[in-house]
Coordinates of N, CA and C in Angstrom, one line a residue:
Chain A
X100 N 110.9 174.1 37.3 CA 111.2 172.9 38.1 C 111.8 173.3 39.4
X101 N 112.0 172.3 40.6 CA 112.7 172.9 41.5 C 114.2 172.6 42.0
X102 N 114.5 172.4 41.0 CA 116.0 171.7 40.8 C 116.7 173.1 40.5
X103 N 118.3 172.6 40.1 CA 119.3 173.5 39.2 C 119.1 173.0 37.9
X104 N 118.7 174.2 36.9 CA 118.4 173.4 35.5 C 119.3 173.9 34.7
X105 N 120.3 173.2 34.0 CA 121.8 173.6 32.8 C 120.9 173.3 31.5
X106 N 121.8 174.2 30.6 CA 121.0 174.0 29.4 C 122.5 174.9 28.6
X107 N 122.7 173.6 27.5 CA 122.6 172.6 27.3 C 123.0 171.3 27.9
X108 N 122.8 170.3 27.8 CA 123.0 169.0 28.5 C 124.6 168.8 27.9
X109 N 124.5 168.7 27.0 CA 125.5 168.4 25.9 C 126.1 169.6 24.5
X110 N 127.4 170.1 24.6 CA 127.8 171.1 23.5 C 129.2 170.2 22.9
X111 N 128.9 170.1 21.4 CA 130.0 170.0 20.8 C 130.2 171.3 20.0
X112 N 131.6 171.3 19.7 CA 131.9 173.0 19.2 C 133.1 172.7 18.7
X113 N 133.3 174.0 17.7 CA 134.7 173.6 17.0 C 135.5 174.1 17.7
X114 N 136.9 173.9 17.7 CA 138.0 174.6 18.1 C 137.7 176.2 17.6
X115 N 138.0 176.9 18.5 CA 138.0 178.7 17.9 C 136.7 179.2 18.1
X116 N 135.4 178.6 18.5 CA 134.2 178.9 18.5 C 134.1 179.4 20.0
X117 N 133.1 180.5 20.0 CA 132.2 180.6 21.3 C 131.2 179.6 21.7
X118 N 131.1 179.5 23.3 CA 130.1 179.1 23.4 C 129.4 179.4 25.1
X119 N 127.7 179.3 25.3 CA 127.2 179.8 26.0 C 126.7 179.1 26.8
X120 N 127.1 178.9 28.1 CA 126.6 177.8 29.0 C 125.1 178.0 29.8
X121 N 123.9 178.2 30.2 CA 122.9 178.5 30.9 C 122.5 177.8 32.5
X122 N 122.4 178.5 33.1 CA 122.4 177.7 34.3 C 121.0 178.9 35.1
X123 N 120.1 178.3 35.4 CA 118.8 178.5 35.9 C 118.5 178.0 37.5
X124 N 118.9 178.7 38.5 CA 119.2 178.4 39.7 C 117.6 177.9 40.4
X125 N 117.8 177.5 41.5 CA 116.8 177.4 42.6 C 116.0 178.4 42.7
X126 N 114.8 179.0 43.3 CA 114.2 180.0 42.9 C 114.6 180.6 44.6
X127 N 115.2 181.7 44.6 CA 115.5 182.6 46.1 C 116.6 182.1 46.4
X128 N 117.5 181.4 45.6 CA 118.9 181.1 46.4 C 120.0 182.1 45.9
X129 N 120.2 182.6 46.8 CA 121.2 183.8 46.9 C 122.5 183.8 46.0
X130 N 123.0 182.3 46.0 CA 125.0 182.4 45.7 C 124.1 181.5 45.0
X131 N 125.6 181.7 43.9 CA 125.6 180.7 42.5 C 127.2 180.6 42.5
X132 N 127.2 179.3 42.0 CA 128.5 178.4 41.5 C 128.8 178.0 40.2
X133 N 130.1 178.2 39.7 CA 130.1 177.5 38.1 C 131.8 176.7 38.6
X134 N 131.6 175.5 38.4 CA 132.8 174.4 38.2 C 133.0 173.8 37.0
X135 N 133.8 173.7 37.2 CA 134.5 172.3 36.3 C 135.0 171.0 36.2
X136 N 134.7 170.3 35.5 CA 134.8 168.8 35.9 C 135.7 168.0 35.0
X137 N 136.7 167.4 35.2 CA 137.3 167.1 33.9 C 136.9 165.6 34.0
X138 N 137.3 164.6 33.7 CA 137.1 163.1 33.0 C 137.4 162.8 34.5
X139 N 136.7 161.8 35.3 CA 137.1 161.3 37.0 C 138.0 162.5 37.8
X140 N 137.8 163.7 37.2 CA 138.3 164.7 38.6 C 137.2 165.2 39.7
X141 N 138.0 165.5 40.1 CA 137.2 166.8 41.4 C 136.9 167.8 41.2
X142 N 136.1 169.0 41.4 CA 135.6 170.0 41.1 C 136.6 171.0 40.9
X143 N 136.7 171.7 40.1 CA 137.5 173.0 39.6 C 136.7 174.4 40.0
X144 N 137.2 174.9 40.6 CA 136.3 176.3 41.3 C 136.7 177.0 40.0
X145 N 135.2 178.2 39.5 CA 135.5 179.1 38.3 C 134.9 180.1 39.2
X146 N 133.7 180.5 39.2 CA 133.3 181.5 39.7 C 132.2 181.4 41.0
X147 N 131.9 182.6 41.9 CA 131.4 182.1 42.8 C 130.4 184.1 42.7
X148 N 128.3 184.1 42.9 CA 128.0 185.1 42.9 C 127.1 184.8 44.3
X149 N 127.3 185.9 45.2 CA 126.2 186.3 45.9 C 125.4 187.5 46.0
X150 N 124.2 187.3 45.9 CA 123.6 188.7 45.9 C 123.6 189.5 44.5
X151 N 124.1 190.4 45.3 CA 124.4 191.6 44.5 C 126.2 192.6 44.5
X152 N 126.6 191.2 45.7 CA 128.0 191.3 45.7 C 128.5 191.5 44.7
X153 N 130.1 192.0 44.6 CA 131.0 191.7 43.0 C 131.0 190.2 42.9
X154 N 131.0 189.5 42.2 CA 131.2 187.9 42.0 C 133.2 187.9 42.4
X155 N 133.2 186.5 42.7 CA 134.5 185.9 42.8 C 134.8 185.3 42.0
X156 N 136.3 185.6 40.9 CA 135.9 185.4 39.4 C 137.2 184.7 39.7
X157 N 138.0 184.4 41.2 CA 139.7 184.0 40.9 C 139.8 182.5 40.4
X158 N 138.6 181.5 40.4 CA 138.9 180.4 39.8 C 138.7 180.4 38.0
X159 N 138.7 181.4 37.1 CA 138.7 181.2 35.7 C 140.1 181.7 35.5
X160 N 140.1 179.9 34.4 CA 141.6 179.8 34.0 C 142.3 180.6 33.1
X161 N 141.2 181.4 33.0 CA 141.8 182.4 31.7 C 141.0 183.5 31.2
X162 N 141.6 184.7 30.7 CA 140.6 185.9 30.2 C 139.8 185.7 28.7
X163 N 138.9 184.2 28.7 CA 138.3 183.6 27.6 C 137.2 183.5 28.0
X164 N 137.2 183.0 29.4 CA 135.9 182.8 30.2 C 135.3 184.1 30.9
X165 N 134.4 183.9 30.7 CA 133.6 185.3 31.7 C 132.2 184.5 32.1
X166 N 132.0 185.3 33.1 CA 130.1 185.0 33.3 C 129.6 186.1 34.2
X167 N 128.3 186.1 33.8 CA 127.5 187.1 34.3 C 126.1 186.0 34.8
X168 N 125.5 187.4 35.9 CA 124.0 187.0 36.8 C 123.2 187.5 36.8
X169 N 121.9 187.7 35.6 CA 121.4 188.5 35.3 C 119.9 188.7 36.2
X170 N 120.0 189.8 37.2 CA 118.5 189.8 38.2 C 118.7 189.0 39.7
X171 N 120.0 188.7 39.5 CA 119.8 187.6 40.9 C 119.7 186.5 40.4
X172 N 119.7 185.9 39.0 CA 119.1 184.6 38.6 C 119.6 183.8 38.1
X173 N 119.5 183.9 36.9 CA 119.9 183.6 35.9 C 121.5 183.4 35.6
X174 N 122.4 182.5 34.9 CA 123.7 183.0 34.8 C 124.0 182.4 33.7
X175 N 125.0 182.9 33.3 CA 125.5 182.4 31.8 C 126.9 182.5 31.9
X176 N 127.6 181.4 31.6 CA 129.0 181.1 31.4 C 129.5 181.3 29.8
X177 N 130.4 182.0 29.5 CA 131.1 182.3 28.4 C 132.3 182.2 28.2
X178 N 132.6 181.3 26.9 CA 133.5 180.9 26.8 C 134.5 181.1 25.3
X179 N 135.0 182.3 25.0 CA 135.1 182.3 23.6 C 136.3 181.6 23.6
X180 N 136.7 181.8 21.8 CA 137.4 180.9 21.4 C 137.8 179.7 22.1
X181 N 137.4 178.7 22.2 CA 137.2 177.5 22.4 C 138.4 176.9 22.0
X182 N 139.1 176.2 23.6 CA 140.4 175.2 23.1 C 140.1 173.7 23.6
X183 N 140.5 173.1 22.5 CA 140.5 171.5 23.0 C 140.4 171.2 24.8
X184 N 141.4 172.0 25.6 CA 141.5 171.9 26.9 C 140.6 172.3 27.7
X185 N 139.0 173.1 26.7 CA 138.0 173.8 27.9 C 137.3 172.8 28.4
X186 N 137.4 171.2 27.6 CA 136.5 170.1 27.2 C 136.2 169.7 28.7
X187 N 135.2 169.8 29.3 CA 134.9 169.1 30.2 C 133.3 169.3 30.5
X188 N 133.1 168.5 31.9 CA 131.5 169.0 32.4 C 131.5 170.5 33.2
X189 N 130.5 170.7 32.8 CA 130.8 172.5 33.4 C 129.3 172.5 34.4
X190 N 129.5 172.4 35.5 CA 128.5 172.3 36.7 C 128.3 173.8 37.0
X191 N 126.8 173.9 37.7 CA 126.4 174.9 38.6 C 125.7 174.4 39.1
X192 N 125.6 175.1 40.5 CA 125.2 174.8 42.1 C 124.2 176.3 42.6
X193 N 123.5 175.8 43.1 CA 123.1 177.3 44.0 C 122.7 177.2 45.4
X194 N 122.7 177.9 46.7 CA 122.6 177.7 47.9 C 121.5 178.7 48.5
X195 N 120.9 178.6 49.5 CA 120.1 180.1 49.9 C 120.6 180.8 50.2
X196 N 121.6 180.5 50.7 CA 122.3 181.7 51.7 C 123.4 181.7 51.7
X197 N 124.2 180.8 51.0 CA 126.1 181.3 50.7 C 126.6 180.2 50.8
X198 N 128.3 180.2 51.1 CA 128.8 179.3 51.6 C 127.9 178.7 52.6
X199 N 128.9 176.9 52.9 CA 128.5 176.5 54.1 C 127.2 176.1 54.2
X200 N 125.9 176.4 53.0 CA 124.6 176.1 53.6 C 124.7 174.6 52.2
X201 N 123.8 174.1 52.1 CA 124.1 172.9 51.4 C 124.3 173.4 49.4
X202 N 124.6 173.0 48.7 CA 125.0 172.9 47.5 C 123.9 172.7 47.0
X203 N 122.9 172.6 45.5 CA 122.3 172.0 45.1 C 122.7 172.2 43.6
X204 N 123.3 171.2 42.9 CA 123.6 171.3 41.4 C 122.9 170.9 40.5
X205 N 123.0 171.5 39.3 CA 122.7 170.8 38.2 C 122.9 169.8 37.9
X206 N 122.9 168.8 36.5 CA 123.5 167.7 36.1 C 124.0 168.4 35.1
X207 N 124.7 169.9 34.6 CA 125.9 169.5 34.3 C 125.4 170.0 33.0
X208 N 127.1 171.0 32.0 CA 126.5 170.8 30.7 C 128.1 169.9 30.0
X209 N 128.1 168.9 29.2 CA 129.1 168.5 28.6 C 129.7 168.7 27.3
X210 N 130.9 169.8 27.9 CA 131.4 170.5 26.5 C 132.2 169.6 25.7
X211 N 132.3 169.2 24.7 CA 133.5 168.8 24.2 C 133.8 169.8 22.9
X212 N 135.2 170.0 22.7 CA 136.1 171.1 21.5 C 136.9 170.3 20.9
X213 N 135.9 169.9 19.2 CA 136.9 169.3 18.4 C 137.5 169.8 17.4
Chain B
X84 N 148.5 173.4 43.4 CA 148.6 172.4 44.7 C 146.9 172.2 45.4
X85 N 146.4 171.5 45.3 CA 145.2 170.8 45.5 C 145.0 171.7 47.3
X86 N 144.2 172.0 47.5 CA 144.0 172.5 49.3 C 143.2 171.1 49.6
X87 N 142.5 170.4 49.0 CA 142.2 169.6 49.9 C 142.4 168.2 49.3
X88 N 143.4 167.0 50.1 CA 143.9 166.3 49.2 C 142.8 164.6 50.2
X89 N 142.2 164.0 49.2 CA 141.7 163.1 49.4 C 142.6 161.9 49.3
X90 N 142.2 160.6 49.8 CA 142.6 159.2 49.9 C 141.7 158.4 50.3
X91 N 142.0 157.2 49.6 CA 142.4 156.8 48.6 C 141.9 157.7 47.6
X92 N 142.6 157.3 46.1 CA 141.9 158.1 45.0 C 140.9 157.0 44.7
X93 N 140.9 155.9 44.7 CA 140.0 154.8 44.5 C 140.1 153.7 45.3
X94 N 139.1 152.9 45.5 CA 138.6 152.0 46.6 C 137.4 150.9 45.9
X95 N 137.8 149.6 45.5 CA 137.1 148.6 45.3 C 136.9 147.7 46.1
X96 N 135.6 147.2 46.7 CA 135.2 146.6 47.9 C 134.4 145.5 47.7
X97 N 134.3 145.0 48.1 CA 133.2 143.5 48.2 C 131.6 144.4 49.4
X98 N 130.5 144.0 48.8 CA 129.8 143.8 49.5 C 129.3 143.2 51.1
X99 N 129.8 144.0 51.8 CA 129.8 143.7 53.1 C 130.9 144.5 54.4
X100 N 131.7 144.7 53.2 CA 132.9 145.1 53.6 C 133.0 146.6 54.4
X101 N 133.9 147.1 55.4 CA 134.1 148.4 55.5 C 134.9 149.4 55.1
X102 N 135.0 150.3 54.9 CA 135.8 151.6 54.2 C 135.8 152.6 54.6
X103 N 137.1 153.3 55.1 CA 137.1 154.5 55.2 C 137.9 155.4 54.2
X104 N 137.5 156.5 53.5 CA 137.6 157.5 52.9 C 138.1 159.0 54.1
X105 N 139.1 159.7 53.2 CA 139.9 160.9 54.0 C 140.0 161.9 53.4
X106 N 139.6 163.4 53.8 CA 140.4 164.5 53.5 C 141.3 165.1 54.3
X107 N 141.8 165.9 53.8 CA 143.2 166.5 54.5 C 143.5 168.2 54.0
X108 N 143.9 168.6 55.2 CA 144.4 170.1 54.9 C 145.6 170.3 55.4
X109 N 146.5 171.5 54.8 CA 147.2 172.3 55.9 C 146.6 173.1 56.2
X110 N 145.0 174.0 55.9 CA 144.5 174.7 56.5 C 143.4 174.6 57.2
X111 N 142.7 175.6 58.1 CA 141.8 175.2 58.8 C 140.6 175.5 58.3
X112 N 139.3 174.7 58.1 CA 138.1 174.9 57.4 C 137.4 175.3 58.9
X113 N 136.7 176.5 58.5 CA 135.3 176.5 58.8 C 134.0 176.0 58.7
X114 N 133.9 175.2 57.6 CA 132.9 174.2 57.7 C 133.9 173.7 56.6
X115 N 132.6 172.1 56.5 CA 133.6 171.2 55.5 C 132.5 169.9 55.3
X116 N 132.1 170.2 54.4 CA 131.2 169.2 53.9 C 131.3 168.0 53.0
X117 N 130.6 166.9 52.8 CA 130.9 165.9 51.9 C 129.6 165.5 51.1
X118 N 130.2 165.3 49.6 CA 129.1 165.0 48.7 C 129.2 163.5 47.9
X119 N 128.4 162.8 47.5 CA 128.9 162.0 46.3 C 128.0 162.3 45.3
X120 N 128.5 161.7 44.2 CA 128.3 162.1 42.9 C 128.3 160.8 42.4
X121 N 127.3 160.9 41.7 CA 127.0 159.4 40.2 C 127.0 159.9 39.0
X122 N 127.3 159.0 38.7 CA 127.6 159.0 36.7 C 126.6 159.7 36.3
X123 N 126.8 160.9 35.5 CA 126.2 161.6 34.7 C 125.1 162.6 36.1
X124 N 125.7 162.9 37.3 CA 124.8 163.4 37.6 C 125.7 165.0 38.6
X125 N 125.0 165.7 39.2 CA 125.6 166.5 40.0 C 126.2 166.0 41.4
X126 N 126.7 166.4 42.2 CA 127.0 166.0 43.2 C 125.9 166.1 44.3
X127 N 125.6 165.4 45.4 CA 124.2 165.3 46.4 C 124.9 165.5 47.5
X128 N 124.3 166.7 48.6 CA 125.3 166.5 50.0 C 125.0 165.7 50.7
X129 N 125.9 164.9 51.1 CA 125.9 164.1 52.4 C 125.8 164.6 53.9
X130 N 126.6 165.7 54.4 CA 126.4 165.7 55.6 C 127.2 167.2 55.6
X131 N 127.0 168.3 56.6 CA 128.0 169.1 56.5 C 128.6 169.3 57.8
X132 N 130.0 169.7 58.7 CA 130.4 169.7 59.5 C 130.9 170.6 60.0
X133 N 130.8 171.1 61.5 CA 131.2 172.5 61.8 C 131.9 172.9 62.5
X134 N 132.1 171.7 63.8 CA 133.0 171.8 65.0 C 133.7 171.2 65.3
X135 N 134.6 171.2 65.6 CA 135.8 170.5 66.0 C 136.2 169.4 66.8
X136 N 136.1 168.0 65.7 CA 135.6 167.0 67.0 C 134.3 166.1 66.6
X137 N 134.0 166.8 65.4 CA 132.0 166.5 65.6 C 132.6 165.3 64.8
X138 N 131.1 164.5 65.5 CA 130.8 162.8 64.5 C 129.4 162.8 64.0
X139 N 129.0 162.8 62.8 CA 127.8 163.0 62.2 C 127.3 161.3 61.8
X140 N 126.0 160.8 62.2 CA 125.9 158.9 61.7 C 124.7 159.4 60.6
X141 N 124.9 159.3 59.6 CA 124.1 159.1 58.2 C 123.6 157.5 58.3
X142 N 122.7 156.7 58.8 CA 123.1 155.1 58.8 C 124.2 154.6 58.6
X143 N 124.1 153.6 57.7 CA 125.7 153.0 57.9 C 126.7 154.3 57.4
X144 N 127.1 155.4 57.3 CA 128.0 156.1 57.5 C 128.0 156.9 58.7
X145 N 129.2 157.5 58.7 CA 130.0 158.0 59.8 C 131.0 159.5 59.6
X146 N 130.7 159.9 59.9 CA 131.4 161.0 59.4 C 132.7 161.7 60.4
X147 N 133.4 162.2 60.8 CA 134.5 162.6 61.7 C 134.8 163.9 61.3
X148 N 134.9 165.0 61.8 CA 136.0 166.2 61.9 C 137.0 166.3 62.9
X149 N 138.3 165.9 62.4 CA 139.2 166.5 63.0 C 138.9 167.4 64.2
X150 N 139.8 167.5 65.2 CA 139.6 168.2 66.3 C 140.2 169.6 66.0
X151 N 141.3 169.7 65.4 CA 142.0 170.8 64.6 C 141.3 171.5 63.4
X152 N 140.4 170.9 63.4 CA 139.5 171.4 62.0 C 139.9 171.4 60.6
X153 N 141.0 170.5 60.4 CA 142.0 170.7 59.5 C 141.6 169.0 58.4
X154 N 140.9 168.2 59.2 CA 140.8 167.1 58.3 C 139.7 166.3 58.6
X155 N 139.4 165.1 58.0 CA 137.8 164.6 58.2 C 138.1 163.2 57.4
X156 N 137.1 162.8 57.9 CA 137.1 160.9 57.5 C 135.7 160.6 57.2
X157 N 134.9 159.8 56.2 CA 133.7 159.0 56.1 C 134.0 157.4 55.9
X158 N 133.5 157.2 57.0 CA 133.4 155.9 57.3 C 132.0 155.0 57.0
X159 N 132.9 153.9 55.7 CA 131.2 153.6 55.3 C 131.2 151.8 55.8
X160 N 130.0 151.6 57.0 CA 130.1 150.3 57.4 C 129.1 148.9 56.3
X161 N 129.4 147.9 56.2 CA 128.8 147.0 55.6 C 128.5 147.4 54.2
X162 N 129.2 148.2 53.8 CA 128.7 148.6 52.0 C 128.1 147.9 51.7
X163 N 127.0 148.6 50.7 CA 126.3 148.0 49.6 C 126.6 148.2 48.3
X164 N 126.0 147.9 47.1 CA 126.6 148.5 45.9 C 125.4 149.7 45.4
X165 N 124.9 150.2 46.3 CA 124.6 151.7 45.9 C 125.4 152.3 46.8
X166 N 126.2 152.3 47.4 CA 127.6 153.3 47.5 C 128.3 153.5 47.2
X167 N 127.8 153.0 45.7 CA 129.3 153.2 44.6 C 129.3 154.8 44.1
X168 N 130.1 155.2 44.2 CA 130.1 156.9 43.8 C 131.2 157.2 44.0
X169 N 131.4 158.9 43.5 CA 132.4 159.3 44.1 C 132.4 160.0 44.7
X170 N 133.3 160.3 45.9 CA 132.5 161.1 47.4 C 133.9 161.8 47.1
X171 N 133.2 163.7 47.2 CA 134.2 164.4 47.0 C 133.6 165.4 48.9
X172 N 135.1 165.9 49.6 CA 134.9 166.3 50.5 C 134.6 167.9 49.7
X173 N 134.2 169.3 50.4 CA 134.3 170.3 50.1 C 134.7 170.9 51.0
X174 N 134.9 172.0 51.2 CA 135.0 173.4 52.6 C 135.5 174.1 52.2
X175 N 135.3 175.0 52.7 CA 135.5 176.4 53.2 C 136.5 176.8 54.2
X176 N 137.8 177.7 53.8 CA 138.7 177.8 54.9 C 138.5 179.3 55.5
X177 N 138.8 179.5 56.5 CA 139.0 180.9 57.3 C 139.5 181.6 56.6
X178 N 139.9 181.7 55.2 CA 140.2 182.7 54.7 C 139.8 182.5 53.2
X179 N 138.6 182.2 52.9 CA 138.4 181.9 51.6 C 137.0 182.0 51.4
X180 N 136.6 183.0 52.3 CA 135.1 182.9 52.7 C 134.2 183.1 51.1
X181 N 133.2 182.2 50.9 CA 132.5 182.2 49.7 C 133.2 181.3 48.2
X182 N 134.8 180.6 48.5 CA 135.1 180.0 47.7 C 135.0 178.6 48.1
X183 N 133.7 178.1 47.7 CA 133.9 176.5 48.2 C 134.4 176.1 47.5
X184 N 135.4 174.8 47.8 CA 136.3 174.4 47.3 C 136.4 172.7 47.5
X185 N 136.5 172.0 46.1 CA 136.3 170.6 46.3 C 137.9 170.2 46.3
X186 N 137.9 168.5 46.8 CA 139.2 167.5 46.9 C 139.0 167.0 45.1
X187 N 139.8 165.9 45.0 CA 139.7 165.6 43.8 C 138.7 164.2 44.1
X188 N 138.2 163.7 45.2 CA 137.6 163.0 45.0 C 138.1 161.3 45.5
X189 N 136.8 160.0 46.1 CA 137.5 159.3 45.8 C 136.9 158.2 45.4
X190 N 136.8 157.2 44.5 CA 135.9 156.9 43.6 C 136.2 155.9 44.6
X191 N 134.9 155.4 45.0 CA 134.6 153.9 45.5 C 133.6 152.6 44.8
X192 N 134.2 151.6 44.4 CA 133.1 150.5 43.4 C 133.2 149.8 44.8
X193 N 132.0 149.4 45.0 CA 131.0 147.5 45.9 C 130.7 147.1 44.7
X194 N 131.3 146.1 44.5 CA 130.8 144.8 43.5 C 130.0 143.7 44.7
X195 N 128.8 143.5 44.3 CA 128.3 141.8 44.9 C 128.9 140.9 45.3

């Protein structure tokens, strides 16, 4: 497609579980984004990749979350042990060229931890 | 502490009416963009801004950057009710290069 494609749309999960977010960028867009969305907030910066740069990992709230960019492409957000509090929409964006050039996001995958 | 603080947090309007929406910094952005977002969807950019001063016209919107580069306004004339969304500002500060960074947003309803 020529969109940002998240997969899954929707994750429920138990409390204490892992779980794997997928985010399938733009095809040739350089930087990738992972946010978070809680219930009517604003965006929560988690991580930020360009290139082949180190990623910018100072927006994850905790040593639970990790993500990796596999090829330039591909990204996957991870999330072990799973707390009631991870519950939100978990966005990714990708740009051509970095900051500053326009955003283009997914719709999003919707975690909830019951 | 939020870096970029929006206002209103929400804004309900009659059809016809005008509105302006605000972000705010103590620091200075290098660019600084605005997006809205609809239910169940990602955020869509509106406009992005670069200089000091600039006014961007999207049709009936309006866009402003600060001269200080420090804050910005969207001004939406004669709403309709597909401008209901929530319009979150973003940017990028001189010292944050590659962390874009959103407001919390500010939810606007046009009812008919």
């Amino acid at each position: 497609g020529a969109g940002v494609s998240q997969s899954p749309s929707n994750k429920v999960t138990e409390k204490g579980k892992d779980v794997e977010l997928r985010c399938d960028p733009i095809s040739g867009h350089t930087a990738l984004y992972w946010y978070r969305q809680s219930l009517g907030q604003g965006l929560e910066f988690l991580i930020y990749f360009q290139g082949n740069s180190a990623p910018d990992k100072s927006g994850l709230p905790s040593d639970r979350f990790s993500a990796e960019r596999t090829g330039g492409s591909v990204s996957t957000l991870t999330i072990q042990r799973t707390q009631q509090e991870d519950s939100a929409v978990y966005l990714c964006a990708s740009s051509l060229l970095g900051p500053g050039t326009e955003a283009f996001f997914g719709q999003g995958t919707r975690l909830t931890v019951v | 502490t939020q870096l970029l603080e929006q206002s209103p947090q929400f804004l309900s309007i009659q059809e016809g009416e005008n509105l302006t929406v605000y972000c705010n910094s103590s620091s200075v952005f290098s660019s600084l963009q605005w997006y809205r977002q609809e239910p169940g969807e990602g955020p869509v950019l509106l406009v992005t801004v670069v200089t000091g001063g600039e006014v961007k016209k999207l049709k009936r919107l309006t866009f402003q950057f600060g001269d200080a580069r420090k804050d910005s306004s969207l001004h939406i004339t004669a709403a309709q009710p597909g401008d209901t969304g929530l319009y979150l500002c973003a940017a990028l500060t001189t010292d944050s290069w590659g962390k874009l960074q959103f407001g919390a947003g500010t939810q606007v309803v046009v009812t008919p």
